[in-house]
Each structure stands twice: as C-alpha cells, then as structure tokens.
Amino acid sequence: MSLGEFDLIATYFVRPAGTGPRRAAVGNGDDCAVLAPASGMHLAVSTDTLVEGRHFLSTVDPVRLGHKALAVNLSDLAACGAKPFGFTLALTLPRVDEAWLAGFARGLLDLADEHDCELVGGDTTAGPLAIGITVFGEVPAGGALLRSGARPGDDLWVSGHPGNARLALEAFRGTLHPSLSAEAFDACRLAMECPEPRVALGLGLRGLATAAIDVSDGLLGDLGHILRRSDVSADVFLDALPVSPWLAARAVSERQDGILAGGDDYELVFTAPAPHRAAVEALGAQLGTPLSRIGRIAPAAQPRVRLWEGGLDAPSEARGSAVANRWTSFDHFRSSPRETP
Ligand code: ADP
Ligand code: MG
C-alpha cells in the first residue's frame, strides 16, 4: 500500500530527535516554523524552483536531484555572503515512489547537514514533478553582498571553472563533435547534476567584495546584472578566463561559449577593490577554491561589457583587439533553453 501524505512527510522529511541540524525555535511539524536569527543578524531569503523537463531530465539520479535542488538555493545565500540557517521544501510529486523519495531525501538532507541548514517545513502535493525550495540565511545587519556595490577600478573575479555544466548538457543533447571521453563526461555531468554551492567563499568575501552574484544563467549575463545595478561597465579579458581541462580540449568557440554563457555552474562572480587583491588570493588558497581575476570595473558606458583578446595586466595599448560580444544569457521566456545565437 502506498504511503499517505502525512506518513510520507514523517518518513522522509521530519528528522528524528537528535539527528540533523536544529536551528529554528519551532521547526517542522507545526503550522509555521519560527526562526530566531542571532542578535544583530538579518535574514536573507531566496527561492528557487526546479521543474522536470525544464531544469532537470527525468532520468537524473534522485540523490543528485535532491542535492542540486538545495545547492542552487544555497548558492544564492553564498552570493549574498549569508550563512545558511534553514529551508522549506514544496514538493509536487506525480506518485509516491519510495525508492525515489529515499534517494531524493538523502541527497537533500546530506547537503543540508553539511551546511548546518535545518529543513523547517514545507508542503507536499500531487502533480507534475516540481521542487520549490526557500532558504533562509543569516547575514550581519548591513553586511550582505549585493549586486549594486561594484565601483570603477574594482577587480572582477570568478570562482572555479564555469562551463563544465554546459558541456554536459550539450553532451546529453548529442550536439558535441567530437563527443566527450567517458572521464570528461562523468566529470562534467557531476558539475551539472551535483554543483557545490560556494557558501564558504561567500562568507569569506564579507568585507572584501563590493558586489557578488552566482552564475546560474551564464557568466556574462549574470555579470550584466551587477553592472546594471551598480551602474558601471566592465572590461573582461579572454586570456584571463579559467579553463577547465575538459574545456581546454574543445574548440575555441565552444570553450568560450561554455565559460561566458554556459550557466548552471553556481560559481560566484564578484568585484573587490584592487587593494584587497592579496586578501582575495589568500582566501582562495585557504579554501582550496580557484579564484581568477578576469577583468576590471570601469565607469558606466555602452556597451556595458567590453571583451578583449589579450591578458589582463597588459598596458591598455596592448590589450589585444576587442572581441564582439555574441553571447546572450538564458531566459526562460525567450528562445529555447540555453541556446546561443
Ligand atoms: P498545513 O496544512 O498547516 O499547511 P501541511 O499539512 O501542509 O500543513 O504540513 C504539515 C507539516 O508538515 C507542516 O509543519 C509542514 O511544514 C510540514 N511539511 C509538509 N510537507 C513537507 C515537506 N515536503 N518537507 C518538509 N516538511 C513538510
Ligand atoms: Mg500546507
């Protein structure tokens, strides 16, 4: 006999006493969760929804799906420099599949435990598979990293190796020629299905970065949000972009498409004053997170992003030639998913 709604919640999403993080004053199981952020802290709140066929393939491993559903939300907290506190889960299921639920709950709750983030409530309904999560994080009053803080002269940074997730997506679509080696496919698939949110980096960037955003829709597109909100422009240097070993093996245009417009990477793009450069580098080394300085913020101008062939520290007369920006970011209501012109 299949589980009813309340047994399902009790079995998979209510933790037995003494297991899992306990952060809320009143957690799961009442009409509301009651949250008590530490004194002097503000709550940072973000919601992300994953819909089958839109954000993930029906064949994805439920453990990875549970991980990713929370990871994309934690990534938003990371981009604000917020420390995860708790989350709610709105789950819409076509049927009760206990093997699927056990895997999904494991992927979700393992990542939650890793970040000391309590599942404080949710909602469970029947319908086409969709996962809505709202995360709550703590950030010192006035200390959140915002999109609006970039200033001319700031360095522009990106974490990790954006582009691998895009490579996996293209491999699934069968559009890569030549195709990926088995090793490259597994690594890129892991990047796409199981991203690690840059929470520790976001926390370390409090007081160092002036603006930050996580890369969900593509580096240039998401950078554009910082530039518009801060009313500045940016020079980005193609030779300074981090290239993963998997992308290094691809044709130049494919490599650039992946890094600049790939999306689904959940790396952080951030700006920091040049005098903080050594501190940012030290933070990357301490966390074991590659951080690449890829450009510089300049006063407002059109176009907002200028791409240069050359390296970042070349004198301005030796920047190399300007490169036309042919990359657009992903928009759910325009074009087909993740298509570049
Ligand atoms: P209500 O009818 O008061 O909105 P529900 O019957 O929807 O409450 O849920 C009962 C309890 O179980 C609530 O505390 C709710 O937060 C929790 N809950 C429901 N679905 C989930 C879920 N998918 N994950 C975690 N908690 C859930
Ligand atoms: Mg309800």
CSV table of C-alpha atoms and ligand atoms in Angstrom, one decimal:
chain,number,residue,atom,x,y,z
A,1,MET,CA,0.0,0.0,0.0
A,2,SER,CA,1.4,3.4,-0.9
A,3,LEU,CA,2.2,6.0,1.8
A,4,GLY,CA,-0.3,8.8,2.5
A,5,GLU,CA,0.8,12.4,2.6
A,6,PHE,CA,1.5,12.7,6.3
A,7,ASP,CA,3.3,9.4,6.5
A,8,LEU,CA,5.4,10.4,3.6
A,9,ILE,CA,6.4,13.7,5.3
A,10,ALA,CA,7.1,11.9,8.6
A,11,THR,CA,9.2,9.2,6.9
A,12,TYR,CA,11.3,11.3,4.6
A,13,PHE,CA,11.3,14.9,5.8
A,14,VAL,CA,10.9,15.0,9.5
A,15,ARG,CA,14.2,14.2,11.3
A,16,PRO,CA,14.1,12.0,14.4
A,17,ALA,CA,15.0,14.0,17.5
A,18,GLY,CA,18.8,14.3,17.9
A,19,THR,CA,19.5,14.0,14.2
A,20,GLY,CA,20.0,16.8,11.7
A,21,PRO,CA,20.7,20.5,12.5
A,22,ARG,CA,18.4,22.3,14.9
A,23,ARG,CA,18.4,26.0,14.2
A,24,ALA,CA,14.7,27.1,14.4
A,25,ALA,CA,12.9,28.0,17.6
A,26,VAL,CA,9.9,25.9,16.2
A,27,GLY,CA,10.8,23.6,13.4
A,28,ASN,CA,9.0,21.2,11.1
A,29,GLY,CA,5.6,19.8,12.2
A,30,ASP,CA,3.6,22.9,13.3
A,31,ASP,CA,1.6,25.4,11.3
A,32,CYS,CA,4.6,27.6,10.9
A,33,ALA,CA,8.3,27.3,11.6
A,34,VAL,CA,9.5,30.1,13.9
A,35,LEU,CA,13.0,31.3,13.2
A,36,ALA,CA,15.3,33.2,15.6
A,37,PRO,CA,18.3,34.7,13.9
A,38,ALA,CA,21.1,35.7,16.2
A,39,SER,CA,21.0,39.2,17.5
A,40,GLY,CA,22.5,41.8,15.1
A,41,MET,CA,21.8,39.4,12.1
A,42,HIS,CA,19.4,39.9,9.3
A,43,LEU,CA,17.6,37.1,7.5
A,44,ALA,CA,18.5,36.6,3.8
A,45,VAL,CA,15.7,34.7,1.9
A,46,SER,CA,15.7,33.2,-1.5
A,47,THR,CA,13.5,30.8,-3.5
A,48,ASP,CA,14.3,28.6,-6.5
A,49,THR,CA,12.1,26.1,-8.3
A,50,LEU,CA,13.2,23.1,-10.3
A,51,VAL,CA,10.7,21.7,-12.8
A,52,GLU,CA,11.1,18.3,-14.6
A,53,GLY,CA,12.0,18.7,-18.2
A,54,ARG,CA,13.0,22.3,-17.7
A,55,HIS,CA,15.7,22.2,-15.1
A,56,PHE,CA,16.4,18.5,-14.9
A,57,LEU,CA,16.0,15.4,-17.0
A,58,SER,CA,13.6,12.7,-15.8
A,59,THR,CA,16.5,10.2,-15.8
A,60,VAL,CA,18.5,12.1,-13.2
A,61,ASP,CA,19.6,10.2,-10.1
A,62,PRO,CA,17.2,11.3,-7.3
A,63,VAL,CA,20.2,11.6,-4.9
A,64,ARG,CA,21.8,14.2,-7.2
A,65,LEU,CA,18.5,15.9,-7.7
A,66,GLY,CA,17.9,16.3,-4.0
A,67,HIS,CA,21.4,17.7,-3.7
A,68,LYS,CA,21.0,20.1,-6.6
A,69,ALA,CA,17.6,21.4,-5.5
A,70,LEU,CA,19.1,22.7,-2.3
A,71,ALA,CA,22.5,23.6,-3.8
A,72,VAL,CA,21.0,26.1,-6.2
A,73,ASN,CA,19.3,27.8,-3.3
A,74,LEU,CA,22.4,27.8,-1.0
A,75,SER,CA,24.3,29.3,-4.0
A,76,ASP,CA,22.0,32.4,-3.7
A,77,LEU,CA,22.8,32.7,0.0
A,78,ALA,CA,26.5,32.3,-0.9
A,79,ALA,CA,26.3,35.2,-3.4
A,80,CYS,CA,24.9,37.4,-0.6
A,81,GLY,CA,27.5,36.4,2.0
A,82,ALA,CA,24.8,34.8,4.1
A,83,LYS,CA,25.3,31.7,6.4
A,84,PRO,CA,22.6,29.0,5.8
A,85,PHE,CA,20.1,28.7,8.6
A,86,GLY,CA,17.1,26.7,7.4
A,87,PHE,CA,14.9,25.9,4.4
A,88,THR,CA,11.4,24.9,3.4
A,89,LEU,CA,10.5,22.3,0.7
A,90,ALA,CA,7.4,22.5,-1.5
A,91,LEU,CA,7.3,19.1,-3.2
A,92,THR,CA,4.9,18.2,-6.0
A,93,LEU,CA,5.0,14.5,-6.9
A,94,PRO,CA,3.3,12.6,-9.6
A,95,ARG,CA,3.1,9.5,-7.4
A,96,VAL,CA,4.7,8.0,-4.3
A,97,ASP,CA,7.8,6.2,-5.3
A,98,GLU,CA,9.6,5.3,-2.1
A,99,ALA,CA,12.9,4.4,-3.8
A,100,TRP,CA,12.9,7.8,-5.4
A,101,LEU,CA,11.9,9.6,-2.2
A,102,ALA,CA,14.6,7.9,-0.2
A,103,GLY,CA,17.3,8.9,-2.7
A,104,PHE,CA,16.0,12.4,-3.0
A,105,ALA,CA,15.8,13.0,0.7
A,106,ARG,CA,19.3,11.6,1.2
A,107,GLY,CA,20.8,14.0,-1.4
A,108,LEU,CA,18.9,16.9,0.0
A,109,LEU,CA,19.5,16.3,3.7
A,110,ASP,CA,23.2,15.3,3.4
A,111,LEU,CA,23.9,18.7,1.8
A,112,ALA,CA,21.6,20.4,4.4
A,113,ASP,CA,23.6,18.8,7.2
A,114,GLU,CA,26.9,19.7,5.6
A,115,HIS,CA,25.8,23.4,5.8
A,116,ASP,CA,24.0,23.2,9.2
A,117,CYS,CA,20.8,24.1,7.4
A,118,GLU,CA,17.5,22.8,9.0
A,119,LEU,CA,14.5,21.7,7.0
A,120,VAL,CA,11.9,23.7,8.9
A,121,GLY,CA,8.8,22.9,7.0
A,122,GLY,CA,7.2,22.6,3.6
A,123,ASP,CA,4.2,21.4,1.6
A,124,THR,CA,3.5,18.2,-0.3
A,125,THR,CA,1.1,17.9,-3.2
A,126,ALA,CA,0.4,15.7,-6.1
A,127,GLY,CA,1.0,16.9,-9.7
A,128,PRO,CA,3.8,17.1,-12.3
A,129,LEU,CA,7.2,16.7,-10.6
A,130,ALA,CA,8.5,20.1,-9.3
A,131,ILE,CA,10.6,21.1,-6.3
A,132,GLY,CA,10.4,24.5,-4.7
A,133,ILE,CA,12.8,25.4,-2.0
A,134,THR,CA,13.0,28.6,0.1
A,135,VAL,CA,16.2,29.1,2.0
A,136,PHE,CA,16.9,31.4,5.0
A,137,GLY,CA,20.3,32.6,5.9
A,138,GLU,CA,21.9,34.9,8.4
A,139,VAL,CA,24.0,37.9,7.5
A,140,PRO,CA,25.3,40.8,9.7
A,141,ALA,CA,22.9,43.8,9.5
A,142,GLY,CA,24.1,45.9,6.6
A,143,GLY,CA,26.7,43.4,5.6
A,144,ALA,CA,25.0,41.5,2.7
A,145,LEU,CA,27.0,41.3,-0.5
A,146,LEU,CA,24.7,43.0,-3.1
A,147,ARG,CA,24.7,43.4,-6.9
A,148,SER,CA,24.8,47.1,-6.5
A,149,GLY,CA,28.2,47.7,-4.9
A,150,ALA,CA,30.7,47.5,-7.7
A,151,ARG,CA,32.8,50.6,-8.2
A,152,PRO,CA,35.1,51.7,-11.1
A,153,GLY,CA,38.6,50.4,-10.5
A,154,ASP,CA,37.4,47.2,-8.7
A,155,ASP,CA,38.9,43.9,-9.8
A,156,LEU,CA,36.5,41.4,-11.4
A,157,TRP,CA,36.8,37.8,-10.2
A,158,VAL,CA,35.2,34.4,-10.9
A,159,SER,CA,35.5,31.2,-8.8
A,160,GLY,CA,36.1,27.7,-10.1
A,161,HIS,CA,35.8,26.7,-13.7
A,162,PRO,CA,32.5,27.8,-15.3
A,163,GLY,CA,31.5,25.9,-18.4
A,164,ASN,CA,31.6,22.3,-17.4
A,165,ALA,CA,27.9,22.0,-16.8
A,166,ARG,CA,27.2,23.4,-20.2
A,167,LEU,CA,29.5,20.8,-21.8
A,168,ALA,CA,27.5,18.0,-20.1
A,169,LEU,CA,24.2,19.5,-21.3
A,170,GLU,CA,25.5,19.6,-24.8
A,171,ALA,CA,26.7,16.0,-24.5
A,172,PHE,CA,23.3,14.9,-23.3
A,173,ARG,CA,21.8,16.6,-26.3
A,174,GLY,CA,24.2,14.9,-28.6
A,175,THR,CA,25.5,18.2,-30.1
A,176,LEU,CA,29.2,17.8,-29.3
A,177,HIS,CA,31.5,16.7,-32.1
A,178,PRO,CA,33.8,15.1,-31.2
A,179,SER,CA,32.0,13.7,-28.2
A,180,LEU,CA,33.5,13.7,-24.7
A,181,SER,CA,35.7,11.0,-23.3
A,182,ALA,CA,34.0,8.9,-20.6
A,183,GLU,CA,36.1,10.6,-18.0
A,184,ALA,CA,35.3,14.1,-19.2
A,185,PHE,CA,31.6,13.2,-19.5
A,186,ASP,CA,31.4,11.9,-15.9
A,187,ALA,CA,33.2,15.0,-14.5
A,188,CYS,CA,31.0,17.4,-16.5
A,189,ARG,CA,27.9,15.5,-15.6
A,190,LEU,CA,28.8,15.8,-11.9
A,191,ALA,CA,29.3,19.6,-12.3
A,192,MET,CA,25.8,19.8,-13.9
A,193,GLU,CA,23.9,17.4,-11.6
A,194,CYS,CA,25.7,18.0,-8.4
A,195,PRO,CA,27.1,21.6,-8.1
A,196,GLU,CA,28.8,22.5,-4.8
A,197,PRO,CA,27.5,25.9,-3.6
A,198,ARG,CA,30.3,28.4,-2.8
A,199,VAL,CA,29.0,29.1,0.7
A,200,ALA,CA,32.4,29.3,2.4
A,201,LEU,CA,33.6,31.6,-0.3
A,202,GLY,CA,30.6,33.9,0.1
A,203,LEU,CA,31.2,34.1,3.9
A,204,GLY,CA,34.9,34.8,3.3
A,205,LEU,CA,34.1,37.6,0.9
A,206,ARG,CA,32.1,39.6,3.5
A,207,GLY,CA,34.0,42.8,3.9
A,208,LEU,CA,36.3,42.0,1.0
A,209,ALA,CA,33.9,42.0,-2.1
A,210,THR,CA,31.9,45.0,-3.1
A,211,ALA,CA,29.4,43.1,-5.2
A,212,ALA,CA,28.6,39.4,-6.0
A,213,ILE,CA,26.3,37.2,-7.9
A,214,ASP,CA,26.1,33.4,-8.5
A,215,VAL,CA,26.4,32.2,-12.1
A,216,SER,CA,23.1,30.4,-12.9
A,217,ASP,CA,22.4,31.8,-16.4
A,218,GLY,CA,25.9,32.4,-17.7
A,219,LEU,CA,28.9,34.5,-16.7
A,220,LEU,CA,28.3,37.5,-19.0
A,221,GLY,CA,24.6,37.5,-18.4
A,222,ASP,CA,24.9,37.4,-14.7
A,223,LEU,CA,27.7,39.9,-14.7
A,224,GLY,CA,25.4,42.2,-16.6
A,225,HIS,CA,23.1,42.2,-13.5
A,226,ILE,CA,25.9,43.6,-11.3
A,227,LEU,CA,26.9,46.1,-14.0
A,228,ARG,CA,23.3,47.5,-14.3
A,229,ARG,CA,22.6,47.5,-10.6
A,230,SER,CA,25.9,49.2,-9.9
A,231,ASP,CA,25.7,51.4,-13.0
A,232,VAL,CA,29.2,50.6,-14.1
A,233,SER,CA,30.8,48.8,-17.0
A,234,ALA,CA,33.5,46.1,-17.3
A,235,ASP,CA,36.5,45.1,-19.3
A,236,VAL,CA,36.8,41.3,-19.5
A,237,PHE,CA,40.0,39.7,-20.7
A,238,LEU,CA,39.6,36.4,-22.6
A,239,ASP,CA,43.1,35.2,-21.8
A,240,ALA,CA,42.4,35.6,-18.1
A,241,LEU,CA,39.4,33.2,-18.1
A,242,PRO,CA,39.8,30.0,-16.2
A,243,VAL,CA,39.7,27.0,-18.5
A,244,SER,CA,38.9,23.5,-17.1
A,245,PRO,CA,40.8,20.6,-18.5
A,246,TRP,CA,37.6,19.4,-20.2
A,247,LEU,CA,37.0,22.8,-21.9
A,248,ALA,CA,40.7,23.1,-22.8
A,249,ALA,CA,40.3,20.1,-25.1
A,250,ARG,CA,37.4,21.7,-27.1
A,251,ALA,CA,37.4,24.1,-30.0
A,252,VAL,CA,37.9,27.8,-29.0
A,253,SER,CA,34.4,28.9,-29.8
A,254,GLU,CA,32.9,26.0,-27.8
A,255,ARG,CA,35.2,26.8,-24.9
A,256,GLN,CA,34.3,30.5,-24.9
A,257,ASP,CA,30.5,29.6,-25.2
A,258,GLY,CA,30.8,27.4,-22.2
A,259,ILE,CA,32.8,29.8,-20.0
A,260,LEU,CA,31.0,33.0,-20.9
A,261,ALA,CA,27.4,31.8,-21.4
A,262,GLY,CA,27.2,28.3,-20.1
A,263,GLY,CA,25.2,28.7,-17.0
A,264,ASP,CA,24.1,26.2,-14.3
A,265,ASP,CA,27.6,26.4,-12.8
A,266,TYR,CA,26.8,28.1,-9.5
A,267,GLU,CA,30.2,29.7,-9.3
A,268,LEU,CA,30.5,33.2,-7.9
A,269,VAL,CA,31.3,36.3,-9.9
A,270,PHE,CA,32.4,39.2,-7.6
A,271,THR,CA,34.1,42.5,-7.6
A,272,ALA,CA,36.6,43.7,-5.0
A,273,PRO,CA,38.8,46.8,-4.7
A,274,ALA,CA,42.3,46.3,-6.1
A,275,PRO,CA,43.9,46.8,-2.6
A,276,HIS,CA,42.0,43.6,-1.5
A,277,ARG,CA,43.7,41.5,-4.2
A,278,ALA,CA,46.1,39.8,-1.9
A,279,ALA,CA,43.4,39.1,0.7
A,280,VAL,CA,41.1,37.6,-2.0
A,281,GLU,CA,44.0,35.4,-3.3
A,282,ALA,CA,44.7,34.3,0.3
A,283,LEU,CA,41.1,33.4,0.8
A,284,GLY,CA,41.1,31.3,-2.4
A,285,ALA,CA,44.2,29.5,-1.2
A,286,GLN,CA,42.8,28.9,2.3
A,287,LEU,CA,39.6,27.4,0.9
A,288,GLY,CA,41.3,25.5,-1.9
A,289,THR,CA,38.9,27.3,-4.4
A,290,PRO,CA,40.5,28.6,-7.6
A,291,LEU,CA,39.8,32.3,-8.0
A,292,SER,CA,40.6,34.0,-11.3
A,293,ARG,CA,40.9,37.7,-11.8
A,294,ILE,CA,39.2,38.2,-15.2
A,295,GLY,CA,38.7,41.9,-15.6
A,296,ARG,CA,38.2,45.3,-14.2
A,297,ILE,CA,35.2,47.5,-13.5
A,298,ALA,CA,35.0,50.9,-15.2
A,299,PRO,CA,32.6,53.9,-15.2
A,300,ALA,CA,29.2,53.4,-16.8
A,301,ALA,CA,29.5,53.1,-20.6
A,302,GLN,CA,27.8,51.4,-23.6
A,303,PRO,CA,28.3,48.5,-24.2
A,304,ARG,CA,28.4,47.6,-20.5
A,305,VAL,CA,30.8,44.7,-21.2
A,306,ARG,CA,33.9,45.0,-23.4
A,307,LEU,CA,35.8,41.8,-24.3
A,308,TRP,CA,39.5,41.8,-25.0
A,309,GLU,CA,41.6,39.2,-26.7
A,310,GLY,CA,44.6,39.8,-24.6
A,311,GLY,CA,45.7,39.4,-21.0
A,312,LEU,CA,44.5,41.4,-18.0
A,313,ASP,CA,47.7,43.1,-17.0
A,314,ALA,CA,48.9,44.2,-20.4
A,315,PRO,CA,49.1,48.0,-20.7
A,316,SER,CA,45.9,49.4,-22.2
A,317,GLU,CA,47.6,50.0,-25.6
A,318,ALA,CA,48.5,46.3,-25.7
A,319,ARG,CA,45.2,44.8,-24.6
A,320,GLY,CA,44.8,43.0,-27.8
A,321,SER,CA,41.8,43.6,-30.0
A,322,ALA,CA,38.2,44.0,-28.9
A,323,VAL,CA,36.1,40.9,-29.4
A,324,ALA,CA,32.4,41.2,-30.4
A,325,ASN,CA,30.1,40.0,-27.7
A,326,ARG,CA,27.9,37.3,-29.3
A,327,TRP,CA,26.8,35.8,-26.0
A,328,THR,CA,23.4,36.2,-24.5
A,329,SER,CA,22.2,34.8,-21.3
A,330,PHE,CA,19.5,32.2,-20.8
A,331,ASP,CA,15.9,33.5,-20.4
A,332,HIS,CA,13.1,31.1,-19.6
A,333,PHE,CA,10.6,33.0,-21.7
A,334,ARG,CA,12.8,33.6,-24.8
A,335,SER,CA,14.4,31.2,-27.2
A,336,SER,CA,14.9,27.5,-26.5
A,337,PRO,CA,16.8,26.6,-23.3
A,338,ARG,CA,20.5,27.7,-23.3
A,339,GLU,CA,20.7,28.5,-26.9
A,340,THR,CA,23.3,30.9,-28.1
A,341,PRO,CA,22.8,32.8,-31.3
B,1,ADP,P1,-0.8,23.0,6.7
B,1,ADP,O1,-2.0,22.2,6.2
B,1,ADP,O2,-0.9,23.5,8.1
B,1,ADP,O3,-0.2,23.9,5.8
B,1,ADP,P2,0.6,20.6,6.0
B,1,ADP,O4,-0.4,19.6,6.2
B,1,ADP,O5,0.8,21.1,4.6
B,1,ADP,O6,0.4,21.8,6.9
B,1,ADP,O7,2.0,20.1,6.5
B,1,ADP,C1,2.1,19.5,7.8
B,1,ADP,C2,3.5,19.8,8.4
B,1,ADP,O8,4.5,19.1,7.6
B,1,ADP,C3,3.9,21.3,8.4
B,1,ADP,O9,4.7,21.6,9.5
B,1,ADP,C4,4.8,21.4,7.1
B,1,ADP,O10,5.7,22.4,7.3
B,1,ADP,C5,5.4,20.0,7.0
B,1,ADP,N1,5.7,19.6,5.7
B,1,ADP,C6,4.8,19.4,4.7
B,1,ADP,N2,5.4,19.0,3.5
B,1,ADP,C7,6.7,19.0,3.8
B,1,ADP,C8,7.9,18.7,3.1
B,1,ADP,N3,7.9,18.3,1.8
B,1,ADP,N4,9.1,18.8,3.7
B,1,ADP,C9,9.2,19.2,5.0
B,1,ADP,N5,8.1,19.4,5.7
B,1,ADP,C10,6.9,19.4,5.2
B,2,MG,MG,0.1,23.0,3.6
